[in-house]
Amino acid sequence: MDEALLRTLTPAVIGVLVRRGSDFASAEDAVQDALVEALRVWPDDPPRDPRGWLVTAAWRKFLDAARAETSRRLREVRVESEPVPGAGEAVDDTLQLYFRCAHPSLTPASAVALTLRAVGGLTTRQIARAYLVPEATMAQRISRAKRTVSGVRFDRPGDVATVLRVLYLVFNEGYSGDVDLAGEAIRLTRQLAARTHHEEVAGLLALMLLHHARRRARTGPDGRLVPLAEQDRGLWDTRLIAEGVDVLQAALARDRLGEFQAQAAVAALHADARSAEETDWVQIVEWYDELVRLTDNPVARLNRAVAVGEADGARAGLAALAALDPALPRHTAVAAYLHERDGDPATAARLYAEAARSATSLPERDHLTRQAARLNARLRGC
């Protein structure tokens, strides 16, 4: 097998798919799938025309992916944008596919990435952003996962923890803007909760419901991002909040704390506050302490620094932030916020502008740019 030949042919094959009507990202994914197939087939049956073989195989992969995406979107159209409270419907093939892709032959991280790409419909770039790794690194991870399972039978489902991780990341991607995707994640998590008494399934469902309850308040009429402290709490869905709190309390009563329950507890404390000023930041810091103990996740540590800044003052928050890697996403934005609270608008304005340049979404970039402009106007005495 001449892997150098495959690397040489890859750009040309991608170009053919793009000219046939594929977008670049989909063409790239389809060619990666075709390369995995070539690595499996060519050693025993080398083609006479390697380029033609790859073009044909990649085009078929692209068409299969397009049909799968269309089917997934049609399923989402049938789901109401507001999740209905109560037990989930009978388990459908989508949840079964999540379990099948979480194959025991894969590491949990690879299984999650593969399932998000193959079933969840997320792009390689979206998955890489969720894992805080470069897109090329994630593309290689997904290709290796496909290679690993290319010759195995999908008759041994993966574990609940891996499926939960997939559902969590699908919801997060939807929460950032695609409401249908968030609704689909909630629908599948309801189904999973209906068939198991796993406390972390309940914790994840509670977390999703509590976050989704704030959906209408997260953006203004003009599409601008509205920070939590400035949201109109009258727009929050009290029905979803009540359900989320009930689900969380039942899970916590089992006394087997997990990361999703801890995150849901933070969300519940925000939901319980009638105003931003009444938020119980001391308890939120305690829940973040539990979350850091359970996961040692850098994002949890970053959120904890914000909570410490609210509970114990901006200086304490900046001290907690200083222990974290400055390259962490949102690190600069958090630093800007804490410096502003500490009475240093010049540093805060500079950091807000810096954070805006590296923002991954247009609403976030616009919000950070406005924050920098607001402080610069104040410094000029406008």
mmCIF file of C-alpha atoms in Angstrom:
data_model
loop_
_atom_site.group_PDB
_atom_site.id
_atom_site.type_symbol
_atom_site.label_atom_id
_atom_site.label_comp_id
_atom_site.label_asym_id
_atom_site.label_seq_id
_atom_site.Cartn_x
_atom_site.Cartn_y
_atom_site.Cartn_z
ATOM 1 C CA MET A 1 0.000 0.000 0.000
ATOM 2 C CA ASP A 2 1.527 3.285 -1.161
ATOM 3 C CA GLU A 3 0.295 5.792 1.442
ATOM 4 C CA ALA A 4 2.353 8.522 -0.252
ATOM 5 C CA LEU A 5 0.276 7.991 -3.392
ATOM 6 C CA LEU A 6 -2.924 8.384 -1.376
ATOM 7 C CA ARG A 7 -1.695 11.650 0.106
ATOM 8 C CA THR A 8 -0.766 12.891 -3.374
ATOM 9 C CA LEU A 9 -4.177 12.034 -4.818
ATOM 10 C CA THR A 10 -6.239 13.466 -1.962
ATOM 11 C CA PRO A 11 -6.339 17.163 -3.028
ATOM 12 C CA ALA A 12 -7.289 16.241 -6.605
ATOM 13 C CA VAL A 13 -10.109 13.966 -5.468
ATOM 14 C CA ILE A 14 -11.454 16.648 -3.132
ATOM 15 C CA GLY A 15 -11.393 19.055 -6.076
ATOM 16 C CA VAL A 16 -13.457 16.660 -8.205
ATOM 17 C CA LEU A 17 -16.129 16.340 -5.487
ATOM 18 C CA VAL A 18 -16.319 20.104 -5.045
ATOM 19 C CA ARG A 19 -16.803 20.566 -8.780
ATOM 20 C CA ARG A 20 -19.599 17.980 -8.660
ATOM 21 C CA GLY A 21 -21.480 20.070 -6.099
ATOM 22 C CA SER A 22 -20.115 19.105 -2.674
ATOM 23 C CA ASP A 23 -19.003 21.775 -0.222
ATOM 24 C CA PHE A 24 -15.331 21.584 0.762
ATOM 25 C CA ALA A 25 -15.848 20.234 4.299
ATOM 26 C CA SER A 26 -18.188 17.449 3.112
ATOM 27 C CA ALA A 27 -15.806 16.575 0.268
ATOM 28 C CA GLU A 28 -12.924 16.367 2.716
ATOM 29 C CA ASP A 29 -14.886 14.049 5.022
ATOM 30 C CA ALA A 30 -15.987 11.843 2.106
ATOM 31 C CA VAL A 31 -12.422 11.525 0.817
ATOM 32 C CA GLN A 32 -11.222 10.586 4.306
ATOM 33 C CA ASP A 33 -13.815 7.818 4.367
ATOM 34 C CA ALA A 34 -12.686 6.660 0.921
ATOM 35 C CA LEU A 35 -9.057 6.630 2.078
ATOM 36 C CA VAL A 36 -9.990 4.391 5.016
ATOM 37 C CA GLU A 37 -11.716 2.043 2.554
ATOM 38 C CA ALA A 38 -8.653 2.099 0.283
ATOM 39 C CA LEU A 39 -6.383 1.144 3.169
ATOM 40 C CA ARG A 40 -8.630 -1.843 3.791
ATOM 41 C CA VAL A 41 -9.189 -2.993 0.208
ATOM 42 C CA TRP A 42 -6.146 -2.089 -1.870
ATOM 43 C CA PRO A 43 -3.539 -4.407 -0.263
ATOM 44 C CA ASP A 44 -5.501 -7.455 -1.537
ATOM 45 C CA ASP A 45 -7.106 -5.895 -4.631
ATOM 46 C CA PRO A 46 -5.127 -2.907 -5.961
ATOM 47 C CA PRO A 47 -7.050 -0.850 -8.544
ATOM 48 C CA ARG A 48 -5.808 -0.222 -12.079
ATOM 49 C CA ASP A 49 -6.803 3.442 -11.763
ATOM 50 C CA PRO A 50 -6.213 4.594 -8.138
ATOM 51 C CA ARG A 51 -7.491 8.123 -8.811
ATOM 52 C CA GLY A 52 -10.667 6.915 -10.493
ATOM 53 C CA TRP A 53 -11.269 4.406 -7.711
ATOM 54 C CA LEU A 54 -10.933 7.095 -5.060
ATOM 55 C CA VAL A 55 -13.218 9.524 -6.926
ATOM 56 C CA THR A 56 -15.932 6.859 -7.250
ATOM 57 C CA ALA A 57 -15.623 5.696 -3.645
ATOM 58 C CA ALA A 58 -15.537 9.260 -2.249
ATOM 59 C CA TRP A 59 -18.558 10.322 -4.313
ATOM 60 C CA ARG A 60 -20.538 7.349 -2.985
ATOM 61 C CA LYS A 61 -19.482 8.239 0.571
ATOM 62 C CA PHE A 62 -20.606 11.816 -0.016
ATOM 63 C CA LEU A 63 -24.017 10.693 -1.317
ATOM 64 C CA ASP A 64 -24.460 8.310 1.631
ATOM 65 C CA ALA A 65 -23.604 11.105 4.075
ATOM 66 C CA ALA A 66 -25.973 13.521 2.317
ATOM 67 C CA ARG A 67 -28.829 11.004 2.505
ATOM 68 C CA ALA A 68 -28.087 10.354 6.194
ATOM 69 C CA GLU A 69 -28.062 14.097 6.911
ATOM 70 C CA THR A 70 -31.374 14.530 5.094
ATOM 71 C CA SER A 71 -32.927 11.696 7.109
ATOM 72 C CA ARG A 72 -31.636 13.182 10.361
ATOM 73 C CA ARG A 73 -33.066 16.614 9.531
ATOM 74 C CA LEU A 74 -36.425 15.090 8.654
ATOM 75 C CA ARG A 75 -36.496 13.396 12.064
ATOM 76 C CA GLU A 76 -35.740 16.744 13.717
ATOM 77 C CA VAL A 77 -38.543 18.462 11.805
ATOM 78 C CA ARG A 78 -40.963 16.050 13.461
ATOM 79 C CA VAL A 79 -39.732 17.129 16.896
ATOM 80 C CA GLU A 80 -41.377 20.191 18.438
ATOM 81 C CA SER A 81 -38.939 22.962 19.170
ATOM 82 C CA GLU A 82 -40.082 23.020 22.793
ATOM 83 C CA PRO A 83 -39.437 19.641 24.472
ATOM 84 C CA VAL A 84 -42.568 18.111 25.997
ATOM 85 C CA PRO A 85 -42.231 17.220 29.707
ATOM 86 C CA GLY A 86 -42.627 13.673 30.862
ATOM 87 C CA ALA A 87 -41.350 10.286 29.847
ATOM 88 C CA GLY A 88 -39.780 9.828 26.434
ATOM 89 C CA GLU A 89 -41.314 7.971 23.542
ATOM 90 C CA ALA A 90 -40.379 4.436 22.606
ATOM 91 C CA VAL A 91 -36.688 4.177 21.752
ATOM 92 C CA ASP A 92 -36.075 4.685 18.020
ATOM 93 C CA ASP A 93 -33.220 3.645 15.778
ATOM 94 C CA THR A 94 -31.278 6.874 16.379
ATOM 95 C CA LEU A 95 -30.529 6.066 20.009
ATOM 96 C CA GLN A 96 -29.701 2.492 19.032
ATOM 97 C CA LEU A 97 -27.184 3.842 16.502
ATOM 98 C CA TYR A 98 -25.574 5.943 19.227
ATOM 99 C CA PHE A 99 -24.986 2.794 21.261
ATOM 100 C CA ARG A 100 -23.722 0.817 18.273
ATOM 101 C CA CYS A 101 -21.177 3.464 17.312
ATOM 102 C CA ALA A 102 -19.909 3.591 20.908
ATOM 103 C CA HIS A 103 -18.211 0.239 20.162
ATOM 104 C CA PRO A 104 -16.126 -1.434 22.901
ATOM 105 C CA SER A 105 -13.172 -1.750 20.499
ATOM 106 C CA LEU A 106 -12.817 2.044 20.535
ATOM 107 C CA THR A 107 -11.519 4.289 23.273
ATOM 108 C CA PRO A 108 -14.293 6.480 24.761
ATOM 109 C CA ALA A 109 -12.849 9.618 23.115
ATOM 110 C CA SER A 110 -12.696 7.968 19.676
ATOM 111 C CA ALA A 111 -16.187 6.483 20.056
ATOM 112 C CA VAL A 112 -17.634 9.877 20.929
ATOM 113 C CA ALA A 113 -15.920 11.576 17.977
ATOM 114 C CA LEU A 114 -17.029 8.861 15.539
ATOM 115 C CA THR A 115 -20.636 8.923 16.747
ATOM 116 C CA LEU A 116 -20.843 12.702 16.576
ATOM 117 C CA ARG A 117 -19.615 12.578 12.978
ATOM 118 C CA ALA A 118 -21.506 9.521 11.722
ATOM 119 C CA VAL A 119 -24.831 9.828 13.583
ATOM 120 C CA GLY A 120 -24.956 13.217 15.267
ATOM 121 C CA GLY A 121 -24.305 15.033 11.999
ATOM 122 C CA LEU A 122 -21.640 17.373 13.410
ATOM 123 C CA THR A 123 -18.756 18.466 11.191
ATOM 124 C CA THR A 124 -15.152 17.644 11.997
ATOM 125 C CA ARG A 125 -14.608 21.327 12.813
ATOM 126 C CA GLN A 126 -17.510 21.381 15.303
ATOM 127 C CA ILE A 127 -16.238 18.244 17.031
ATOM 128 C CA ALA A 128 -12.694 19.610 17.210
ATOM 129 C CA ARG A 129 -13.998 22.818 18.798
ATOM 130 C CA ALA A 130 -15.887 20.800 21.421
ATOM 131 C CA TYR A 131 -12.715 18.874 22.291
ATOM 132 C CA LEU A 132 -10.456 21.956 22.208
ATOM 133 C CA VAL A 133 -8.113 20.378 19.623
ATOM 134 C CA PRO A 134 -7.050 21.393 16.091
ATOM 135 C CA GLU A 135 -9.349 20.281 13.278
ATOM 136 C CA ALA A 136 -6.572 18.210 11.652
ATOM 137 C CA THR A 137 -6.022 16.311 14.891
ATOM 138 C CA MET A 138 -9.716 15.480 15.165
ATOM 139 C CA ALA A 139 -9.854 14.415 11.502
ATOM 140 C CA GLN A 140 -7.045 11.934 12.153
ATOM 141 C CA ARG A 141 -8.792 10.642 15.281
ATOM 142 C CA ILE A 142 -12.039 10.042 13.400
ATOM 143 C CA SER A 143 -10.195 8.332 10.534
ATOM 144 C CA ARG A 144 -8.417 6.008 12.970
ATOM 145 C CA ALA A 145 -11.738 5.192 14.639
ATOM 146 C CA LYS A 146 -13.299 4.337 11.280
ATOM 147 C CA ARG A 147 -10.306 2.163 10.448
ATOM 148 C CA THR A 148 -10.607 0.363 13.782
ATOM 149 C CA VAL A 149 -14.244 -0.570 13.319
ATOM 150 C CA SER A 150 -14.162 -1.145 9.553
ATOM 151 C CA GLY A 151 -13.866 -4.912 9.997
ATOM 152 C CA VAL A 152 -15.845 -5.525 13.187
ATOM 153 C CA ARG A 153 -19.468 -6.472 13.743
ATOM 154 C CA PHE A 154 -21.618 -3.830 15.404
ATOM 155 C CA ASP A 155 -23.311 -6.341 17.665
ATOM 156 C CA ARG A 156 -21.834 -5.176 20.967
ATOM 157 C CA PRO A 157 -23.222 -1.830 22.092
ATOM 158 C CA GLY A 158 -21.058 0.655 23.944
ATOM 159 C CA ASP A 159 -21.622 1.851 27.480
ATOM 160 C CA VAL A 160 -24.005 4.493 28.745
ATOM 161 C CA ALA A 161 -21.222 6.894 29.744
ATOM 162 C CA THR A 162 -19.955 7.177 26.163
ATOM 163 C CA VAL A 163 -23.450 7.733 24.763
ATOM 164 C CA LEU A 164 -24.066 10.412 27.407
ATOM 165 C CA ARG A 165 -20.908 12.226 26.337
ATOM 166 C CA VAL A 166 -22.130 12.237 22.735
ATOM 167 C CA LEU A 167 -25.579 13.549 23.692
ATOM 168 C CA TYR A 168 -23.981 16.238 25.859
ATOM 169 C CA LEU A 169 -21.804 17.496 22.996
ATOM 170 C CA VAL A 170 -24.687 17.378 20.492
ATOM 171 C CA PHE A 171 -26.790 19.463 22.892
ATOM 172 C CA ASN A 172 -23.958 21.940 23.412
ATOM 173 C CA GLU A 173 -23.615 22.421 19.662
ATOM 174 C CA GLY A 174 -27.362 22.980 19.389
ATOM 175 C CA TYR A 175 -27.395 25.290 22.405
ATOM 176 C CA SER A 176 -24.952 27.540 20.584
ATOM 177 C CA GLY A 177 -27.504 28.232 17.889
ATOM 178 C CA ASP A 178 -29.168 25.191 16.289
ATOM 179 C CA VAL A 179 -32.364 24.785 18.317
ATOM 180 C CA ASP A 180 -33.445 21.648 16.439
ATOM 181 C CA LEU A 181 -30.170 19.942 17.353
ATOM 182 C CA ALA A 182 -30.652 20.785 21.041
ATOM 183 C CA GLY A 183 -34.235 19.544 20.903
ATOM 184 C CA GLU A 184 -33.100 16.275 19.317
ATOM 185 C CA ALA A 185 -30.510 15.765 22.070
ATOM 186 C CA ILE A 186 -33.190 16.309 24.723
ATOM 187 C CA ARG A 187 -35.556 13.909 22.956
ATOM 188 C CA LEU A 188 -32.951 11.134 22.895
ATOM 189 C CA THR A 189 -31.903 11.764 26.495
ATOM 190 C CA ARG A 190 -35.559 11.494 27.565
ATOM 191 C CA GLN A 191 -35.699 8.119 25.845
ATOM 192 C CA LEU A 192 -32.544 6.986 27.595
ATOM 193 C CA ALA A 193 -33.872 8.180 30.967
ATOM 194 C CA ALA A 194 -37.092 6.227 30.376
ATOM 195 C CA ARG A 195 -35.199 2.962 29.902
ATOM 196 C CA THR A 196 -32.562 3.279 32.646
ATOM 197 C CA HIS A 197 -32.309 4.584 36.218
ATOM 198 C CA HIS A 198 -28.683 5.673 35.747
ATOM 199 C CA GLU A 199 -28.272 8.787 37.881
ATOM 200 C CA GLU A 200 -26.015 10.518 35.353
ATOM 201 C CA VAL A 201 -28.638 10.073 32.627
ATOM 202 C CA ALA A 202 -31.022 11.947 34.908
ATOM 203 C CA GLY A 203 -28.301 14.508 35.640
ATOM 204 C CA LEU A 204 -27.736 15.159 31.948
ATOM 205 C CA LEU A 205 -31.463 15.438 31.251
ATOM 206 C CA ALA A 206 -31.821 17.945 34.096
ATOM 207 C CA LEU A 207 -28.858 19.943 32.808
ATOM 208 C CA MET A 208 -30.325 20.101 29.296
ATOM 209 C CA LEU A 209 -33.768 21.138 30.511
ATOM 210 C CA LEU A 210 -32.418 23.874 32.776
ATOM 211 C CA HIS A 211 -30.236 25.351 30.025
ATOM 212 C CA HIS A 212 -32.905 25.015 27.344
ATOM 213 C CA ALA A 213 -35.341 26.865 29.613
ATOM 214 C CA ARG A 214 -33.266 30.029 29.075
ATOM 215 C CA ARG A 215 -33.196 29.738 25.285
ATOM 216 C CA ARG A 216 -35.607 32.603 24.478
ATOM 217 C CA ALA A 217 -33.737 35.024 26.745
ATOM 218 C CA ARG A 218 -30.254 34.317 25.373
ATOM 219 C CA THR A 219 -30.575 36.639 22.374
ATOM 220 C CA GLY A 220 -32.243 40.033 21.902
ATOM 221 C CA PRO A 221 -34.707 40.958 19.145
ATOM 222 C CA ASP A 222 -31.767 42.069 16.983
ATOM 223 C CA GLY A 223 -29.945 38.754 17.452
ATOM 224 C CA ARG A 224 -27.461 40.108 19.959
ATOM 225 C CA LEU A 225 -26.105 37.776 22.622
ATOM 226 C CA VAL A 226 -27.557 38.557 26.068
ATOM 227 C CA PRO A 227 -25.313 37.523 29.003
ATOM 228 C CA LEU A 228 -26.930 35.564 31.829
ATOM 229 C CA ALA A 229 -26.836 38.494 34.267
ATOM 230 C CA GLU A 230 -28.718 40.719 31.796
ATOM 231 C CA GLN A 231 -31.355 38.229 30.649
ATOM 232 C CA ASP A 232 -35.062 38.900 31.112
ATOM 233 C CA ARG A 233 -35.887 36.110 33.543
ATOM 234 C CA GLY A 234 -39.547 36.495 32.721
ATOM 235 C CA LEU A 235 -38.713 34.811 29.400
ATOM 236 C CA TRP A 236 -37.325 31.716 31.103
ATOM 237 C CA ASP A 237 -39.522 28.624 30.728
ATOM 238 C CA THR A 238 -40.628 27.883 34.296
ATOM 239 C CA ARG A 239 -42.197 24.597 33.210
ATOM 240 C CA LEU A 240 -38.867 23.244 31.973
ATOM 241 C CA ILE A 241 -37.086 24.638 35.051
ATOM 242 C CA ALA A 242 -39.516 22.864 37.407
ATOM 243 C CA GLU A 243 -39.084 19.599 35.531
ATOM 244 C CA GLY A 244 -35.301 19.952 35.478
ATOM 245 C CA VAL A 245 -35.150 20.616 39.228
ATOM 246 C CA ASP A 246 -37.401 17.619 39.956
ATOM 247 C CA VAL A 247 -35.261 15.324 37.803
ATOM 248 C CA LEU A 248 -32.066 16.639 39.431
ATOM 249 C CA GLN A 249 -33.349 16.237 42.996
ATOM 250 C CA ALA A 250 -34.320 12.624 42.294
ATOM 251 C CA ALA A 251 -30.846 11.947 40.886
ATOM 252 C CA LEU A 252 -29.008 13.613 43.780
ATOM 253 C CA ALA A 253 -31.084 11.574 46.247
ATOM 254 C CA ARG A 254 -29.313 8.438 44.999
ATOM 255 C CA ASP A 255 -26.065 9.841 46.485
ATOM 256 C CA ARG A 256 -23.897 8.884 43.503
ATOM 257 C CA LEU A 257 -22.700 12.274 42.296
ATOM 258 C CA GLY A 258 -21.404 12.644 38.751
ATOM 259 C CA GLU A 259 -20.269 15.532 36.580
ATOM 260 C CA PHE A 260 -23.617 16.081 34.858
ATOM 261 C CA GLN A 261 -25.446 16.247 38.179
ATOM 262 C CA ALA A 262 -22.897 18.793 39.436
ATOM 263 C CA GLN A 263 -23.321 20.939 36.311
ATOM 264 C CA ALA A 264 -27.102 20.686 36.617
ATOM 265 C CA ALA A 265 -26.872 21.816 40.248
ATOM 266 C CA VAL A 266 -25.072 24.985 39.109
ATOM 267 C CA ALA A 267 -27.753 25.598 36.473
ATOM 268 C CA ALA A 268 -30.480 25.041 39.075
ATOM 269 C CA LEU A 269 -28.960 27.657 41.383
ATOM 270 C CA HIS A 270 -28.982 30.183 38.542
ATOM 271 C CA ALA A 271 -32.601 29.270 37.767
ATOM 272 C CA ASP A 272 -33.590 29.659 41.415
ATOM 273 C CA ALA A 273 -32.347 33.264 41.661
ATOM 274 C CA ARG A 274 -35.044 35.853 41.003
ATOM 275 C CA SER A 275 -32.359 38.304 39.866
ATOM 276 C CA ALA A 276 -28.648 38.181 39.090
ATOM 277 C CA GLU A 277 -27.918 39.932 42.393
ATOM 278 C CA GLU A 278 -29.655 37.151 44.341
ATOM 279 C CA THR A 279 -27.545 34.367 42.817
ATOM 280 C CA ASP A 280 -25.996 32.114 45.494
ATOM 281 C CA TRP A 281 -22.429 32.296 44.209
ATOM 282 C CA VAL A 282 -20.984 30.662 47.336
ATOM 283 C CA GLN A 283 -22.943 27.479 46.649
ATOM 284 C CA ILE A 284 -22.034 27.662 42.972
ATOM 285 C CA VAL A 285 -18.328 27.742 43.869
ATOM 286 C CA GLU A 286 -18.872 24.673 46.059
ATOM 287 C CA TRP A 287 -20.507 22.809 43.175
ATOM 288 C CA TYR A 288 -17.648 23.797 40.866
ATOM 289 C CA ASP A 289 -15.245 22.445 43.479
ATOM 290 C CA GLU A 290 -17.104 19.127 43.238
ATOM 291 C CA LEU A 291 -17.014 19.263 39.452
ATOM 292 C CA VAL A 292 -13.262 19.939 39.389
ATOM 293 C CA ARG A 293 -12.745 17.065 41.829
ATOM 294 C CA LEU A 294 -14.719 14.736 39.563
ATOM 295 C CA THR A 295 -13.254 15.775 36.204
ATOM 296 C CA ASP A 296 -10.287 18.151 36.609
ATOM 297 C CA ASN A 297 -11.707 19.735 33.470
ATOM 298 C CA PRO A 298 -10.015 23.038 32.477
ATOM 299 C CA VAL A 299 -13.354 24.536 31.373
ATOM 300 C CA ALA A 300 -14.809 23.727 34.812
ATOM 301 C CA ARG A 301 -11.816 25.466 36.406
ATOM 302 C CA LEU A 302 -12.390 28.496 34.167
ATOM 303 C CA ASN A 303 -16.055 28.707 35.157
ATOM 304 C CA ARG A 304 -15.041 28.266 38.780
ATOM 305 C CA ALA A 305 -12.752 31.314 38.480
ATOM 306 C CA VAL A 306 -15.753 33.388 37.359
ATOM 307 C CA ALA A 307 -17.814 32.091 40.280
ATOM 308 C CA VAL A 308 -14.982 32.825 42.739
ATOM 309 C CA GLY A 309 -14.813 36.356 41.340
ATOM 310 C CA GLU A 310 -18.518 36.804 42.056
ATOM 311 C CA ALA A 311 -18.434 35.182 45.500
ATOM 312 C CA ASP A 312 -15.135 36.513 46.882
ATOM 313 C CA GLY A 313 -14.322 39.519 44.726
ATOM 314 C CA ALA A 314 -12.578 40.110 41.411
ATOM 315 C CA ARG A 315 -9.069 39.820 42.877
ATOM 316 C CA ALA A 316 -9.834 36.309 44.113
ATOM 317 C CA GLY A 317 -11.229 35.429 40.702
ATOM 318 C CA LEU A 318 -8.116 36.724 38.941
ATOM 319 C CA ALA A 319 -5.942 34.695 41.312
ATOM 320 C CA ALA A 320 -7.889 31.547 40.411
ATOM 321 C CA LEU A 321 -7.628 32.443 36.717
ATOM 322 C CA ALA A 322 -3.848 32.905 36.943
ATOM 323 C CA ALA A 323 -3.424 29.169 37.590
ATOM 324 C CA LEU A 324 -5.007 28.278 34.229
ATOM 325 C CA ASP A 325 -3.553 28.055 30.715
ATOM 326 C CA PRO A 326 -4.086 31.419 28.932
ATOM 327 C CA ALA A 327 -4.648 29.509 25.669
ATOM 328 C CA LEU A 328 -7.870 28.051 27.056
ATOM 329 C CA PRO A 329 -10.918 29.221 25.045
ATOM 330 C CA ARG A 330 -12.738 32.123 26.746
ATOM 331 C CA HIS A 331 -9.781 32.666 29.119
ATOM 332 C CA THR A 332 -9.175 36.168 27.740
ATOM 333 C CA ALA A 333 -12.873 37.078 27.894
ATOM 334 C CA VAL A 334 -13.052 35.968 31.539
ATOM 335 C CA ALA A 335 -9.903 37.954 32.326
ATOM 336 C CA ALA A 336 -11.483 41.026 30.727
ATOM 337 C CA TYR A 337 -14.652 40.660 32.798
ATOM 338 C CA LEU A 338 -12.739 40.206 36.064
ATOM 339 C CA HIS A 339 -10.426 43.162 35.352
ATOM 340 C CA GLU A 340 -13.452 45.354 34.695
ATOM 341 C CA ARG A 341 -14.983 44.259 38.000
ATOM 342 C CA ASP A 342 -11.646 45.014 39.668
ATOM 343 C CA GLY A 343 -11.785 48.637 38.464
ATOM 344 C CA ASP A 344 -9.278 48.397 35.599
ATOM 345 C CA PRO A 345 -11.279 49.409 32.496
ATOM 346 C CA ALA A 346 -8.213 50.020 30.305
ATOM 347 C CA THR A 347 -6.932 46.465 30.714
ATOM 348 C CA ALA A 348 -10.460 45.112 30.409
ATOM 349 C CA ALA A 349 -11.069 46.975 27.127
ATOM 350 C CA ARG A 350 -7.830 45.677 25.644
ATOM 351 C CA LEU A 351 -8.650 42.100 26.688
ATOM 352 C CA TYR A 352 -12.228 42.298 25.392
ATOM 353 C CA ALA A 353 -10.904 43.368 21.980
ATOM 354 C CA GLU A 354 -8.339 40.569 22.034
ATOM 355 C CA ALA A 355 -11.011 38.020 22.975
ATOM 356 C CA ALA A 356 -13.256 39.249 20.151
ATOM 357 C CA ARG A 357 -10.562 38.512 17.585
ATOM 358 C CA SER A 358 -10.423 34.843 18.630
ATOM 359 C CA ALA A 359 -14.169 34.303 19.202
ATOM 360 C CA THR A 360 -15.560 31.214 17.469
ATOM 361 C CA SER A 361 -19.038 32.582 16.743
ATOM 362 C CA LEU A 362 -20.307 35.840 15.279
ATOM 363 C CA PRO A 363 -22.693 36.661 18.194
ATOM 364 C CA GLU A 364 -19.895 36.155 20.718
ATOM 365 C CA ARG A 365 -17.473 38.253 18.680
ATOM 366 C CA ASP A 366 -19.994 41.077 18.361
ATOM 367 C CA HIS A 367 -20.751 40.985 22.085
ATOM 368 C CA LEU A 368 -17.072 41.193 23.044
ATOM 369 C CA THR A 369 -16.459 43.974 20.520
ATOM 370 C CA ARG A 370 -19.320 45.994 22.023
ATOM 371 C CA GLN A 371 -17.896 45.474 25.512
ATOM 372 C CA ALA A 372 -14.520 46.814 24.394
ATOM 373 C CA ALA A 373 -16.175 49.801 22.664
ATOM 374 C CA ARG A 374 -18.265 50.580 25.748
ATOM 375 C CA LEU A 375 -15.193 50.733 27.993
ATOM 376 C CA ASN A 376 -13.122 52.691 25.463
ATOM 377 C CA ALA A 377 -15.922 55.259 25.209
ATOM 378 C CA ARG A 378 -15.940 55.562 28.987
ATOM 379 C CA LEU A 379 -12.139 56.034 29.057
ATOM 380 C CA ARG A 380 -12.430 58.823 26.465
ATOM 381 C CA GLY A 381 -15.097 60.490 28.579
ATOM 382 C CA CYS A 382 -17.783 60.118 25.909
#
